[in-house]
mmCIF file of N, CA, C and O in Angstrom:
data_model
loop_
_atom_site.group_PDB
_atom_site.id
_atom_site.type_symbol
_atom_site.label_atom_id
_atom_site.label_comp_id
_atom_site.label_asym_id
_atom_site.label_seq_id
_atom_site.Cartn_x
_atom_site.Cartn_y
_atom_site.Cartn_z
ATOM 1 N N SER A 16 -24.723 170.620 -209.653
ATOM 2 C CA SER A 16 -23.351 171.017 -209.422
ATOM 3 C C SER A 16 -23.308 172.508 -209.142
ATOM 4 O O SER A 16 -23.929 173.292 -209.847
ATOM 5 N N PHE A 17 -22.581 172.914 -208.118
ATOM 6 C CA PHE A 17 -22.531 174.309 -207.712
ATOM 7 C C PHE A 17 -21.091 174.770 -207.553
ATOM 8 O O PHE A 17 -20.616 174.951 -206.446
ATOM 9 N N PRO A 18 -20.352 174.980 -208.638
ATOM 10 C CA PRO A 18 -18.998 175.494 -208.487
ATOM 11 C C PRO A 18 -19.018 176.958 -208.071
ATOM 12 O O PRO A 18 -19.901 177.707 -208.463
ATOM 13 N N ALA A 19 -18.067 177.371 -207.269
ATOM 14 C CA ALA A 19 -17.963 178.770 -206.862
ATOM 15 C C ALA A 19 -16.929 179.456 -207.736
ATOM 16 O O ALA A 19 -15.903 178.880 -208.079
ATOM 17 N N ALA A 20 -17.206 180.662 -208.106
ATOM 18 C CA ALA A 20 -16.282 181.421 -208.943
ATOM 19 C C ALA A 20 -15.810 182.636 -208.167
ATOM 20 O O ALA A 20 -16.508 183.151 -207.314
ATOM 21 N N ALA A 21 -14.626 183.089 -208.486
ATOM 22 C CA ALA A 21 -14.086 184.278 -207.838
ATOM 23 C C ALA A 21 -13.136 184.953 -208.806
ATOM 24 O O ALA A 21 -12.898 184.469 -209.906
ATOM 25 N N ALA A 22 -12.602 186.073 -208.385
ATOM 26 C CA ALA A 22 -11.654 186.796 -209.235
ATOM 27 C C ALA A 22 -10.474 185.889 -209.580
ATOM 28 O O ALA A 22 -10.103 185.011 -208.811
ATOM 29 N N GLY A 23 -9.873 186.118 -210.737
ATOM 30 C CA GLY A 23 -8.802 185.251 -211.224
ATOM 31 C C GLY A 23 -7.641 185.104 -210.269
ATOM 32 O O GLY A 23 -6.991 184.075 -210.235
ATOM 33 N N ARG A 24 -7.361 186.128 -209.492
ATOM 34 C CA ARG A 24 -6.213 186.069 -208.583
ATOM 35 C C ARG A 24 -6.511 185.314 -207.296
ATOM 36 O O ARG A 24 -5.628 185.000 -206.537
ATOM 37 N N ALA A 25 -7.783 185.065 -207.031
ATOM 38 C CA ALA A 25 -8.181 184.449 -205.765
ATOM 39 C C ALA A 25 -7.910 182.948 -205.785
ATOM 40 O O ALA A 25 -8.027 182.301 -206.811
ATOM 41 N N GLN A 26 -7.544 182.424 -204.635
ATOM 42 C CA GLN A 26 -7.423 180.979 -204.467
ATOM 43 C C GLN A 26 -8.674 180.505 -203.750
ATOM 44 O O GLN A 26 -8.939 180.921 -202.633
ATOM 45 N N VAL A 27 -9.421 179.670 -204.439
ATOM 46 C CA VAL A 27 -10.702 179.205 -203.900
ATOM 47 C C VAL A 27 -10.635 177.704 -203.709
ATOM 48 O O VAL A 27 -10.201 176.980 -204.597
ATOM 49 N N GLN A 28 -11.067 177.242 -202.542
ATOM 50 C CA GLN A 28 -11.078 175.815 -202.259
ATOM 51 C C GLN A 28 -12.474 175.416 -201.815
ATOM 52 O O GLN A 28 -13.073 176.083 -200.980
ATOM 53 N N GLN A 29 -12.963 174.325 -202.406
ATOM 54 C CA GLN A 29 -14.240 173.782 -201.971
ATOM 55 C C GLN A 29 -14.280 172.297 -202.292
ATOM 56 O O GLN A 29 -13.438 171.788 -203.026
ATOM 57 N N ASP A 30 -15.261 171.618 -201.721
ATOM 58 C CA ASP A 30 -15.415 170.198 -201.999
ATOM 59 C C ASP A 30 -15.621 169.996 -203.495
ATOM 60 O O ASP A 30 -16.457 170.671 -204.099
ATOM 61 N N PRO A 31 -14.879 169.073 -204.107
ATOM 62 C CA PRO A 31 -15.048 168.856 -205.548
ATOM 63 C C PRO A 31 -16.380 168.199 -205.902
ATOM 64 O O PRO A 31 -16.845 168.306 -207.031
ATOM 65 N N PHE A 32 -17.002 167.541 -204.938
ATOM 66 C CA PHE A 32 -18.254 166.837 -205.225
ATOM 67 C C PHE A 32 -19.088 166.747 -203.961
ATOM 68 O O PHE A 32 -18.594 166.357 -202.914
ATOM 69 N N LEU A 33 -20.345 167.131 -204.057
ATOM 70 C CA LEU A 33 -21.304 166.985 -202.966
ATOM 71 C C LEU A 33 -22.573 166.385 -203.541
ATOM 72 O O LEU A 33 -22.933 166.662 -204.683
ATOM 73 N N GLU A 34 -23.239 165.580 -202.752
ATOM 74 C CA GLU A 34 -24.457 164.946 -203.247
ATOM 75 C C GLU A 34 -25.493 164.912 -202.138
ATOM 76 O O GLU A 34 -25.168 164.730 -200.969
ATOM 77 N N THR A 35 -26.742 165.109 -202.522
ATOM 78 C CA THR A 35 -27.852 164.991 -201.587
ATOM 79 C C THR A 35 -29.065 164.493 -202.361
ATOM 80 O O THR A 35 -29.091 164.580 -203.589
ATOM 81 N N THR A 36 -30.031 163.987 -201.646
ATOM 82 C CA THR A 36 -31.250 163.545 -202.318
ATOM 83 C C THR A 36 -32.198 164.730 -202.439
ATOM 84 O O THR A 36 -32.157 165.666 -201.629
ATOM 85 N N GLU A 37 -33.047 164.695 -203.431
ATOM 86 C CA GLU A 37 -34.003 165.773 -203.654
ATOM 87 C C GLU A 37 -34.873 165.963 -202.419
ATOM 88 O O GLU A 37 -35.315 165.006 -201.801
ATOM 89 N N GLY A 38 -35.048 167.218 -202.030
ATOM 90 C CA GLY A 38 -35.845 167.527 -200.858
ATOM 91 C C GLY A 38 -35.042 167.586 -199.567
ATOM 92 O O GLY A 38 -35.585 167.912 -198.514
ATOM 93 N N THR A 39 -33.751 167.262 -199.641
ATOM 94 C CA THR A 39 -32.880 167.295 -198.472
ATOM 95 C C THR A 39 -31.938 168.479 -198.595
ATOM 96 O O THR A 39 -31.396 168.740 -199.665
ATOM 97 N N SER A 40 -31.739 169.203 -197.505
ATOM 98 C CA SER A 40 -30.880 170.383 -197.549
ATOM 99 C C SER A 40 -29.408 169.982 -197.692
ATOM 100 O O SER A 40 -29.011 168.858 -197.393
ATOM 101 N N ILE A 41 -28.613 170.948 -198.170
ATOM 102 C CA ILE A 41 -27.187 170.724 -198.343
ATOM 103 C C ILE A 41 -26.450 172.014 -198.030
ATOM 104 O O ILE A 41 -26.979 173.110 -198.224
ATOM 105 N N ARG A 42 -25.245 171.890 -197.504
ATOM 106 C CA ARG A 42 -24.373 173.029 -197.200
ATOM 107 C C ARG A 42 -23.136 172.907 -198.081
ATOM 108 O O ARG A 42 -22.421 171.920 -198.008
ATOM 109 N N ILE A 43 -22.904 173.939 -198.894
ATOM 110 C CA ILE A 43 -21.751 173.958 -199.786
ATOM 111 C C ILE A 43 -20.781 174.999 -199.242
ATOM 112 O O ILE A 43 -21.075 176.201 -199.240
ATOM 113 N N SER A 44 -19.638 174.546 -198.751
ATOM 114 C CA SER A 44 -18.654 175.433 -198.128
ATOM 115 C C SER A 44 -17.575 175.812 -199.121
ATOM 116 O O SER A 44 -17.232 175.037 -200.008
ATOM 117 N N CYS A 45 -17.046 177.010 -198.934
ATOM 118 C CA CYS A 45 -15.994 177.501 -199.813
ATOM 119 C C CYS A 45 -14.992 178.301 -198.988
ATOM 120 O O CYS A 45 -15.382 179.112 -198.149
ATOM 121 N N SER A 46 -13.714 178.061 -199.216
ATOM 122 C CA SER A 46 -12.642 178.778 -198.538
ATOM 123 C C SER A 46 -11.947 179.685 -199.550
ATOM 124 O O SER A 46 -11.586 179.241 -200.639
ATOM 125 N N HIS A 47 -11.768 180.946 -199.197
ATOM 126 C CA HIS A 47 -11.073 181.905 -200.063
ATOM 127 C C HIS A 47 -10.208 182.783 -199.171
ATOM 128 O O HIS A 47 -10.524 183.950 -198.906
ATOM 129 N N PRO A 48 -9.077 182.198 -198.676
ATOM 130 C CA PRO A 48 -8.256 182.872 -197.665
ATOM 131 C C PRO A 48 -7.571 184.142 -198.155
ATOM 132 O O PRO A 48 -7.201 184.980 -197.342
ATOM 133 N N ASN A 49 -7.402 184.304 -199.452
ATOM 134 C CA ASN A 49 -6.694 185.476 -199.976
ATOM 135 C C ASN A 49 -7.634 186.534 -200.525
ATOM 136 O O ASN A 49 -7.217 187.377 -201.312
ATOM 137 N N ILE A 50 -8.898 186.512 -200.114
ATOM 138 C CA ILE A 50 -9.865 187.478 -200.621
ATOM 139 C C ILE A 50 -9.411 188.897 -200.278
ATOM 140 O O ILE A 50 -8.841 189.136 -199.222
ATOM 141 N N ARG A 51 -9.645 189.808 -201.206
ATOM 142 C CA ARG A 51 -9.230 191.194 -201.014
ATOM 143 C C ARG A 51 -10.442 192.106 -200.880
ATOM 144 O O ARG A 51 -11.541 191.755 -201.294
ATOM 145 N N THR A 52 -10.218 193.279 -200.339
ATOM 146 C CA THR A 52 -11.268 194.285 -200.262
ATOM 147 C C THR A 52 -11.779 194.550 -201.668
ATOM 148 O O THR A 52 -10.998 194.701 -202.601
ATOM 149 N N GLY A 53 -13.072 194.578 -201.814
ATOM 150 C CA GLY A 53 -13.651 194.821 -203.128
ATOM 151 C C GLY A 53 -13.983 193.563 -203.901
ATOM 152 O O GLY A 53 -14.704 193.626 -204.889
ATOM 153 N N ASP A 54 -13.441 192.413 -203.478
ATOM 154 C CA ASP A 54 -13.791 191.143 -204.133
ATOM 155 C C ASP A 54 -15.180 190.714 -203.692
ATOM 156 O O ASP A 54 -15.542 190.835 -202.515
ATOM 157 N N PHE A 55 -15.948 190.212 -204.632
ATOM 158 C CA PHE A 55 -17.268 189.681 -204.341
ATOM 159 C C PHE A 55 -17.221 188.159 -204.388
ATOM 160 O O PHE A 55 -16.373 187.579 -205.057
ATOM 161 N N ILE A 56 -18.129 187.531 -203.677
ATOM 162 C CA ILE A 56 -18.236 186.069 -203.637
ATOM 163 C C ILE A 56 -19.437 185.686 -204.493
ATOM 164 O O ILE A 56 -20.540 186.186 -204.285
ATOM 165 N N HIS A 57 -19.200 184.813 -205.471
ATOM 166 C CA HIS A 57 -20.245 184.388 -206.399
ATOM 167 C C HIS A 57 -20.438 182.880 -206.289
ATOM 168 O O HIS A 57 -19.462 182.137 -206.258
ATOM 169 N N PHE A 58 -21.667 182.433 -206.262
ATOM 170 C CA PHE A 58 -21.985 181.019 -206.392
ATOM 171 C C PHE A 58 -22.826 180.844 -207.654
ATOM 172 O O PHE A 58 -23.768 181.587 -207.883
ATOM 173 N N TYR A 59 -22.441 179.853 -208.449
ATOM 174 C CA TYR A 59 -23.146 179.543 -209.690
ATOM 175 C C TYR A 59 -23.679 178.127 -209.641
ATOM 176 O O TYR A 59 -23.128 177.269 -208.952
ATOM 177 N N ARG A 60 -24.703 177.898 -210.421
ATOM 178 C CA ARG A 60 -25.247 176.550 -210.605
ATOM 179 C C ARG A 60 -25.190 176.235 -212.094
ATOM 180 O O ARG A 60 -25.546 177.069 -212.925
ATOM 181 N N GLN A 61 -24.750 175.019 -212.407
ATOM 182 C CA GLN A 61 -24.749 174.589 -213.807
ATOM 183 C C GLN A 61 -25.461 173.252 -213.914
ATOM 184 O O GLN A 61 -25.003 172.248 -213.386
ATOM 185 N N LEU A 62 -26.587 173.273 -214.590
ATOM 186 C CA LEU A 62 -27.344 172.051 -214.828
ATOM 187 C C LEU A 62 -26.835 171.391 -216.098
ATOM 188 O O LEU A 62 -26.273 172.072 -216.972
ATOM 189 N N PRO A 63 -26.979 170.085 -216.232
ATOM 190 C CA PRO A 63 -26.462 169.383 -217.418
ATOM 191 C C PRO A 63 -26.971 170.018 -218.715
ATOM 192 O O PRO A 63 -28.157 170.316 -218.849
ATOM 193 N N GLY A 64 -26.046 170.276 -219.615
ATOM 194 C CA GLY A 64 -26.388 170.815 -220.920
ATOM 195 C C GLY A 64 -26.749 172.290 -220.924
ATOM 196 O O GLY A 64 -27.202 172.805 -221.935
ATOM 197 N N GLN A 65 -26.553 172.972 -219.792
ATOM 198 C CA GLN A 65 -26.893 174.393 -219.711
ATOM 199 C C GLN A 65 -25.689 175.231 -219.294
ATOM 200 O O GLN A 65 -24.705 174.703 -218.779
ATOM 201 N N ARG A 66 -25.801 176.525 -219.535
ATOM 202 C CA ARG A 66 -24.761 177.452 -219.094
ATOM 203 C C ARG A 66 -24.848 177.649 -217.586
ATOM 204 O O ARG A 66 -25.917 177.484 -216.999
ATOM 205 N N PRO A 67 -23.735 178.054 -216.950
ATOM 206 C CA PRO A 67 -23.797 178.378 -215.518
ATOM 207 C C PRO A 67 -24.781 179.518 -215.261
ATOM 208 O O PRO A 67 -24.872 180.461 -216.053
ATOM 209 N N GLN A 68 -25.508 179.422 -214.156
ATOM 210 C CA GLN A 68 -26.464 180.451 -213.744
ATOM 211 C C GLN A 68 -26.038 180.990 -212.389
ATOM 212 O O GLN A 68 -25.745 180.223 -211.468
ATOM 213 N N LEU A 69 -26.019 182.320 -212.253
ATOM 214 C CA LEU A 69 -25.675 182.942 -210.985
ATOM 215 C C LEU A 69 -26.762 182.634 -209.959
ATOM 216 O O LEU A 69 -27.946 182.878 -210.214
ATOM 217 N N VAL A 70 -26.370 182.099 -208.815
ATOM 218 C CA VAL A 70 -27.318 181.778 -207.745
ATOM 219 C C VAL A 70 -27.295 182.878 -206.684
ATOM 220 O O VAL A 70 -28.336 183.305 -206.204
ATOM 221 N N ALA A 71 -26.093 183.337 -206.317
ATOM 222 C CA ALA A 71 -25.974 184.349 -205.270
ATOM 223 C C ALA A 71 -24.642 185.062 -205.394
ATOM 224 O O ALA A 71 -23.643 184.476 -205.808
ATOM 225 N N VAL A 72 -24.638 186.340 -205.004
ATOM 226 C CA VAL A 72 -23.413 187.128 -204.969
ATOM 227 C C VAL A 72 -23.498 188.085 -203.788
ATOM 228 O O VAL A 72 -24.562 188.626 -203.484
ATOM 229 N N THR A 73 -22.382 188.252 -203.087
ATOM 230 C CA THR A 73 -22.326 189.184 -201.968
ATOM 231 C C THR A 73 -20.878 189.586 -201.724
ATOM 232 O O THR A 73 -19.950 188.890 -202.144
ATOM 233 N N ALA A 74 -20.706 190.701 -201.049
ATOM 234 C CA ALA A 74 -19.380 191.105 -200.610
ATOM 235 C C ALA A 74 -19.132 190.579 -199.198
ATOM 236 O O ALA A 74 -18.084 190.028 -198.910
ATOM 237 N N LYS A 75 -20.128 190.747 -198.310
ATOM 238 C CA LYS A 75 -19.976 190.253 -196.940
ATOM 239 C C LYS A 75 -21.290 189.967 -196.232
ATOM 240 O O LYS A 75 -21.327 189.173 -195.311
ATOM 241 N N ALA A 76 -22.354 190.600 -196.651
ATOM 242 C CA ALA A 76 -23.632 190.427 -195.955
ATOM 243 C C ALA A 76 -24.282 189.105 -196.323
ATOM 244 O O ALA A 76 -24.215 188.681 -197.470
ATOM 245 N N PRO A 77 -24.937 188.450 -195.372
ATOM 246 C CA PRO A 77 -25.702 187.245 -195.707
ATOM 247 C C PRO A 77 -26.792 187.595 -196.710
ATOM 248 O O PRO A 77 -27.310 188.710 -196.695
ATOM 249 N N LYS A 78 -27.120 186.646 -197.577
ATOM 250 C CA LYS A 78 -28.123 186.880 -198.606
ATOM 251 C C LYS A 78 -29.106 185.726 -198.651
ATOM 252 O O LYS A 78 -28.703 184.569 -198.570
ATOM 253 N N GLU A 79 -30.364 186.068 -198.810
ATOM 254 C CA GLU A 79 -31.368 185.050 -199.079
ATOM 255 C C GLU A 79 -31.268 184.673 -200.552
ATOM 256 O O GLU A 79 -31.036 185.531 -201.399
ATOM 257 N N VAL A 80 -31.423 183.400 -200.851
ATOM 258 C CA VAL A 80 -31.367 182.895 -202.217
ATOM 259 C C VAL A 80 -32.766 182.408 -202.573
ATOM 260 O O VAL A 80 -33.402 181.718 -201.780
ATOM 261 N N ARG A 81 -33.245 182.761 -203.759
ATOM 262 C CA ARG A 81 -34.626 182.427 -204.125
ATOM 263 C C ARG A 81 -34.742 181.227 -205.053
ATOM 264 O O ARG A 81 -35.700 180.496 -204.981
ATOM 265 N N ASN A 82 -33.788 181.045 -205.955
ATOM 266 C CA ASN A 82 -33.922 179.949 -206.926
ATOM 267 C C ASN A 82 -32.566 179.315 -207.177
ATOM 268 O O ASN A 82 -31.797 179.854 -207.964
ATOM 269 N N PRO A 83 -32.253 178.217 -206.524
ATOM 270 C CA PRO A 83 -33.077 177.463 -205.560
ATOM 271 C C PRO A 83 -33.108 178.177 -204.207
ATOM 272 O O PRO A 83 -32.230 178.980 -203.912
ATOM 273 N N GLU A 84 -34.090 177.861 -203.402
ATOM 274 C CA GLU A 84 -34.264 178.527 -202.120
ATOM 275 C C GLU A 84 -33.137 178.175 -201.164
ATOM 276 O O GLU A 84 -32.757 177.010 -201.023
ATOM 277 N N GLY A 85 -32.599 179.191 -200.508
ATOM 278 C CA GLY A 85 -31.512 178.956 -199.564
ATOM 279 C C GLY A 85 -30.974 180.245 -198.993
ATOM 280 O O GLY A 85 -31.649 181.271 -198.988
ATOM 281 N N ARG A 86 -29.733 180.185 -198.509
ATOM 282 C CA ARG A 86 -29.096 181.337 -197.879
ATOM 283 C C ARG A 86 -27.585 181.257 -198.084
ATOM 284 O O ARG A 86 -26.992 180.205 -197.941
ATOM 285 N N LEU A 87 -27.002 182.406 -198.399
ATOM 286 C CA LEU A 87 -25.551 182.531 -198.530
ATOM 287 C C LEU A 87 -25.029 183.225 -197.285
ATOM 288 O O LEU A 87 -25.532 184.278 -196.895
ATOM 289 N N TRP A 88 -24.032 182.624 -196.657
ATOM 290 C CA TRP A 88 -23.427 183.144 -195.443
ATOM 291 C C TRP A 88 -21.948 183.392 -195.696
ATOM 292 O O TRP A 88 -21.303 182.636 -196.413
ATOM 293 N N VAL A 89 -21.404 184.452 -195.089
ATOM 294 C CA VAL A 89 -19.981 184.783 -195.205
ATOM 295 C C VAL A 89 -19.427 184.986 -193.802
ATOM 296 O O VAL A 89 -20.063 185.649 -192.975
ATOM 297 N N SER A 90 -18.245 184.445 -193.539
ATOM 298 C CA SER A 90 -17.624 184.597 -192.223
ATOM 299 C C SER A 90 -17.257 186.062 -191.983
ATOM 300 O O SER A 90 -17.130 186.860 -192.921
ATOM 301 N N ALA A 91 -17.076 186.424 -190.723
ATOM 302 C CA ALA A 91 -16.764 187.810 -190.358
ATOM 303 C C ALA A 91 -15.493 188.311 -191.032
ATOM 304 O O ALA A 91 -15.409 189.472 -191.435
ATOM 305 N N ASP A 92 -14.496 187.436 -191.199
ATOM 306 C CA ASP A 92 -13.237 187.851 -191.846
ATOM 307 C C ASP A 92 -13.273 187.668 -193.368
ATOM 308 O O ASP A 92 -12.286 187.933 -194.044
ATOM 309 N N ARG A 93 -14.416 187.201 -193.903
ATOM 310 C CA ARG A 93 -14.653 187.005 -195.339
ATOM 311 C C ARG A 93 -13.760 185.935 -195.959
ATOM 312 O O ARG A 93 -13.689 185.796 -197.159
ATOM 313 N N ARG A 94 -13.095 185.133 -195.156
ATOM 314 C CA ARG A 94 -12.195 184.106 -195.709
ATOM 315 C C ARG A 94 -12.899 182.796 -196.024
ATOM 316 O O ARG A 94 -12.293 181.893 -196.594
ATOM 317 N N SER A 95 -14.162 182.704 -195.657
ATOM 318 C CA SER A 95 -14.930 181.509 -196.014
ATOM 319 C C SER A 95 -16.392 181.891 -196.194
ATOM 320 O O SER A 95 -16.856 182.917 -195.700
ATOM 321 N N SER A 96 -17.088 181.050 -196.936
ATOM 322 C CA SER A 96 -18.507 181.268 -197.178
ATOM 323 C C SER A 96 -19.187 179.913 -197.273
ATOM 324 O O SER A 96 -18.527 178.875 -197.421
ATOM 325 N N ALA A 97 -20.493 179.935 -197.183
ATOM 326 C CA ALA A 97 -21.256 178.697 -197.307
ATOM 327 C C ALA A 97 -22.617 179.034 -197.904
ATOM 328 O O ALA A 97 -23.208 180.067 -197.616
ATOM 329 N N LEU A 98 -23.067 178.127 -198.748
ATOM 330 C CA LEU A 98 -24.376 178.252 -199.363
ATOM 331 C C LEU A 98 -25.234 177.105 -198.857
ATOM 332 O O LEU A 98 -24.876 175.939 -199.024
ATOM 333 N N TRP A 99 -26.322 177.440 -198.169
ATOM 334 C CA TRP A 99 -27.279 176.435 -197.704
ATOM 335 C C TRP A 99 -28.437 176.395 -198.670
ATOM 336 O O TRP A 99 -29.040 177.432 -198.989
ATOM 337 N N LEU A 100 -28.757 175.233 -199.145
ATOM 338 C CA LEU A 100 -29.889 175.061 -200.065
ATOM 339 C C LEU A 100 -30.816 173.991 -199.528
ATOM 340 O O LEU A 100 -30.382 173.062 -198.876
#
């Protein structure tokens, strides 16, 4: 499960549930139309019985993700993002 977190004032929309088989890539999209200057985009992973773990954070630049391996992308206007794993 990969819920996205943002500042309390932000409205964040994403698919409530995504599923893939092990070894198959997945794209997790997130919409945050009211993002403000200075807001960062965070993606977390929470495994069963564990606390959420930060996977990636960025303001606008694409980021390589190491664990799990992937890439975080942000649209030019910063109103949407996607995490490829």
